[in-house]
Coordinates of C-alpha atoms and ligand atoms in Angstrom, one line a residue:
X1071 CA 97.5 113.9 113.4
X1072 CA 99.0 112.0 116.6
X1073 CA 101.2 114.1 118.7
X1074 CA 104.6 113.2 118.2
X1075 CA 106.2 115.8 120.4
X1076 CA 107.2 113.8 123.8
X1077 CA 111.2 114.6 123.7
X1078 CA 111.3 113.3 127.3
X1079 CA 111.6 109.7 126.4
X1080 CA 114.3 109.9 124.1
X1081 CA 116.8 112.3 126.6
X1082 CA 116.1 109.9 129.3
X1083 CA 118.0 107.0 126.6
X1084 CA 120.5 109.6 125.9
X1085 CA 120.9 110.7 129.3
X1086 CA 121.9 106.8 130.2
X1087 CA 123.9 106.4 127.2
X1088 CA 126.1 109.5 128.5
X1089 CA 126.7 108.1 132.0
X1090 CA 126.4 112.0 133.4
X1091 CA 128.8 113.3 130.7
X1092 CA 127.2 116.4 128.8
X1093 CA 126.7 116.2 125.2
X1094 CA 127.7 119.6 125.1
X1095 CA 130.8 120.2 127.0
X1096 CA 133.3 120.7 126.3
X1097 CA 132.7 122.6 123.5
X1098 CA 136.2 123.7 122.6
X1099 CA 137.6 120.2 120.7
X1100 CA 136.8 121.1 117.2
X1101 CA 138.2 117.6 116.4
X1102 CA 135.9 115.7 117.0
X1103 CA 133.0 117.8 115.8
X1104 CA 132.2 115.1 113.2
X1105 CA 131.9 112.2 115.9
X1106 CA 129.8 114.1 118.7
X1107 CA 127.6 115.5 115.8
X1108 CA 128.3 119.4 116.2
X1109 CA 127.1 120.9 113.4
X1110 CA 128.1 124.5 114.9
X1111 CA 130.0 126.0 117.5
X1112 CA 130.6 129.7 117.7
X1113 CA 131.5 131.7 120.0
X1114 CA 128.3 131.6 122.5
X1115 CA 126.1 129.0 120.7
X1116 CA 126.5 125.0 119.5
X1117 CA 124.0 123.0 117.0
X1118 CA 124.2 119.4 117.8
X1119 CA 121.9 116.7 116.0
X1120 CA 120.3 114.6 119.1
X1121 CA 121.6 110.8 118.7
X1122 CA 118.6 109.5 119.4
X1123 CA 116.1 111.6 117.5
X1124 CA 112.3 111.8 117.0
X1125 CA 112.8 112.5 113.5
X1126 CA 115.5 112.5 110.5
X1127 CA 116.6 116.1 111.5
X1128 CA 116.0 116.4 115.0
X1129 CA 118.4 119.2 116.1
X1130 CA 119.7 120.7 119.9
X1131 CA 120.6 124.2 120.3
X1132 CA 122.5 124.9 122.9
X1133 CA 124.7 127.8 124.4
X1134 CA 128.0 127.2 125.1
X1135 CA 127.8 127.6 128.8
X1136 CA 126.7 125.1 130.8
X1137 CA 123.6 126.6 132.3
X1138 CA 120.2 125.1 132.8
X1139 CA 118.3 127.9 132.7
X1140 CA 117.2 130.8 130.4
X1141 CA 117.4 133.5 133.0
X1142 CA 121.3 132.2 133.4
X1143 CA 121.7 133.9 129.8
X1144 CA 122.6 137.4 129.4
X1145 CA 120.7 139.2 126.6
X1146 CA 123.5 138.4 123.8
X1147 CA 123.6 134.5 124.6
X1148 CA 119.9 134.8 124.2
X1149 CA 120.0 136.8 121.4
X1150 CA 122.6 134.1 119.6
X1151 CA 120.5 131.4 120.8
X1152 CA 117.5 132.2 119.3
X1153 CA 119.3 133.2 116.3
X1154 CA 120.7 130.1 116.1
X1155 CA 117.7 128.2 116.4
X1156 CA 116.4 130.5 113.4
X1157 CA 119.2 129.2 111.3
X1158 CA 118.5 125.5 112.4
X1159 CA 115.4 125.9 110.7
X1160 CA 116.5 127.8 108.1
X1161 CA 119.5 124.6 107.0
X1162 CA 116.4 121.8 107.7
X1163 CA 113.9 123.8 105.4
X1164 CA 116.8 124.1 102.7
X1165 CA 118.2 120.4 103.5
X1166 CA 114.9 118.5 104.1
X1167 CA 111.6 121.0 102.8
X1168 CA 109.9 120.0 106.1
X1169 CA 106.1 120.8 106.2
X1170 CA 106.4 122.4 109.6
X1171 CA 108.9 122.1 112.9
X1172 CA 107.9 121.4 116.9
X1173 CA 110.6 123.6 118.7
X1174 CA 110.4 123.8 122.4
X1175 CA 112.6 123.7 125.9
X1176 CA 112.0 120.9 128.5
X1177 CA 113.1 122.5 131.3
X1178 CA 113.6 120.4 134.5
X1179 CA 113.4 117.1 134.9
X1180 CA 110.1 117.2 136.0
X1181 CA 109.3 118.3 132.8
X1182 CA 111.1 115.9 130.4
X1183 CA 114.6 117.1 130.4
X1184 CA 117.3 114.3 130.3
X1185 CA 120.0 116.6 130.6
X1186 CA 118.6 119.5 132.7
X1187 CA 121.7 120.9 133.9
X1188 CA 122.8 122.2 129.7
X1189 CA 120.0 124.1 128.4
X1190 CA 119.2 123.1 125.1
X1191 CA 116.3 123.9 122.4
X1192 CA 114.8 120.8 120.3
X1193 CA 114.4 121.5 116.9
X1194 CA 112.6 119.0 115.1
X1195 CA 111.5 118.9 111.1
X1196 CA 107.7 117.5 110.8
X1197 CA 105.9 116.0 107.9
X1198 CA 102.6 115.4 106.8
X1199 CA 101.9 111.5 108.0
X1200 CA 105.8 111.5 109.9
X1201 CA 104.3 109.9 112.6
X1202 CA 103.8 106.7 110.8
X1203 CA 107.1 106.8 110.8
X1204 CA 108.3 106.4 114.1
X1205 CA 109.0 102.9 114.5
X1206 CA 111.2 103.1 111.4
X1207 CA 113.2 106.3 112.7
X1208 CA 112.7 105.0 116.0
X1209 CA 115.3 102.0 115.7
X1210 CA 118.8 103.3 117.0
X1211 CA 119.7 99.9 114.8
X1212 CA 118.9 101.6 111.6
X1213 CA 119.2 105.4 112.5
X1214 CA 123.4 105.7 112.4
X1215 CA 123.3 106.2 108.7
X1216 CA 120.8 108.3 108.0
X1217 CA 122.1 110.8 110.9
X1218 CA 125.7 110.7 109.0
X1219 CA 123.7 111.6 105.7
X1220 CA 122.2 114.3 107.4
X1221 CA 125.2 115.6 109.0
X1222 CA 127.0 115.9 105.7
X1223 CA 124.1 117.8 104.1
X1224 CA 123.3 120.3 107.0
X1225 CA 126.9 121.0 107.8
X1226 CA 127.1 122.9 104.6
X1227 CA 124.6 125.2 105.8
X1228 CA 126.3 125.9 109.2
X1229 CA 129.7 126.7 107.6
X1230 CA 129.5 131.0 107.0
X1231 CA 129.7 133.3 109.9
X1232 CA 126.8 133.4 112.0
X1233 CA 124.5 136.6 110.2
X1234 CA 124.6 139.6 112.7
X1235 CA 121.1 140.1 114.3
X1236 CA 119.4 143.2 112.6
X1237 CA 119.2 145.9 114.0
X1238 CA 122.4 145.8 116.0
X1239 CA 123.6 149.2 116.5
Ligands
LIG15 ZN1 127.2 121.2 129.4

């Protein structure tokens, strides 16, 4: 199978696109949830769908604050964060039966990041062959549609309180 995971060149489009703005601030304007693609937004944690993604599916998780690193979370952030990227994969399994998921950090720019100063985890749904794919799911001409078909059928899965991490005393 050909590597597809190389997130770097797609945040560098989106990174242009955005003119400095951050995809995920400001959190707060539930409004337009439906336009930016926020699929969740809680209290410490958003799940956006990347505009631009490697694959029908491709997912951000982000915390709410705009920090660039890991070690700028305190142990509940990270705690939600992680959950949350849990439950990412838990709507795309449900929404999509995806035979397997890259989920990683680019951290830095050095490093692929396009918008290094808002941490954010990729979550992206893989399939046997997807990579033949690519130039099909590649085309921002053609993707608009499919990621508003997504949307709808993910967003369902987002909707219920966040579970409560086990073992929380
Ligand atoms: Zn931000």
């Amino acid at each position: 199978m050909k590597v597809l995971w190389a997130p770097w060149r797609m945040e560098y489009i989106l990174a242009d696109k955005e003119e400095g703005n951050c995809i995920f601030c400001p959190g707060q304007d539930r409004s337009q949830d439906r336009a930016r693609l926020v699929l969740y937004a809680g209290r410490l944690t958003m799940v956006v769908m990347n505009r631009y993604p490697y694959n029908n599916g491709h997912l951000l998780v982000a915390p709410c604050r705009h920090v660039a690193g890991l070690d700028d979370l305190d142990m509940v952030e990270t705690q939600d964060l992680i959950a949350m990227v849990n439950r990412s994969i838990g709507a795309l399994k449900a929404v999509m039966n995806p035979e397997g998921f890259n989920v990683g950090l680019n951290l830095g720019r050095v490093a692929g990041a396009g918008m290094e100063e808002h941490l954010h985890f990729h979550v992206v749904p893989r399939w046997n062959g997807d990579t033949n794919l690519m130039t099909v799911v590649g085309d921002v001409r053609v993707i608009p549609e499919h990621i508003r078909d997504t949307y709808n059928k993910l967003r369902v899965h987002f909707q219920d309180p966040a579970p409560q991490p086990k073992g929380k005393p």
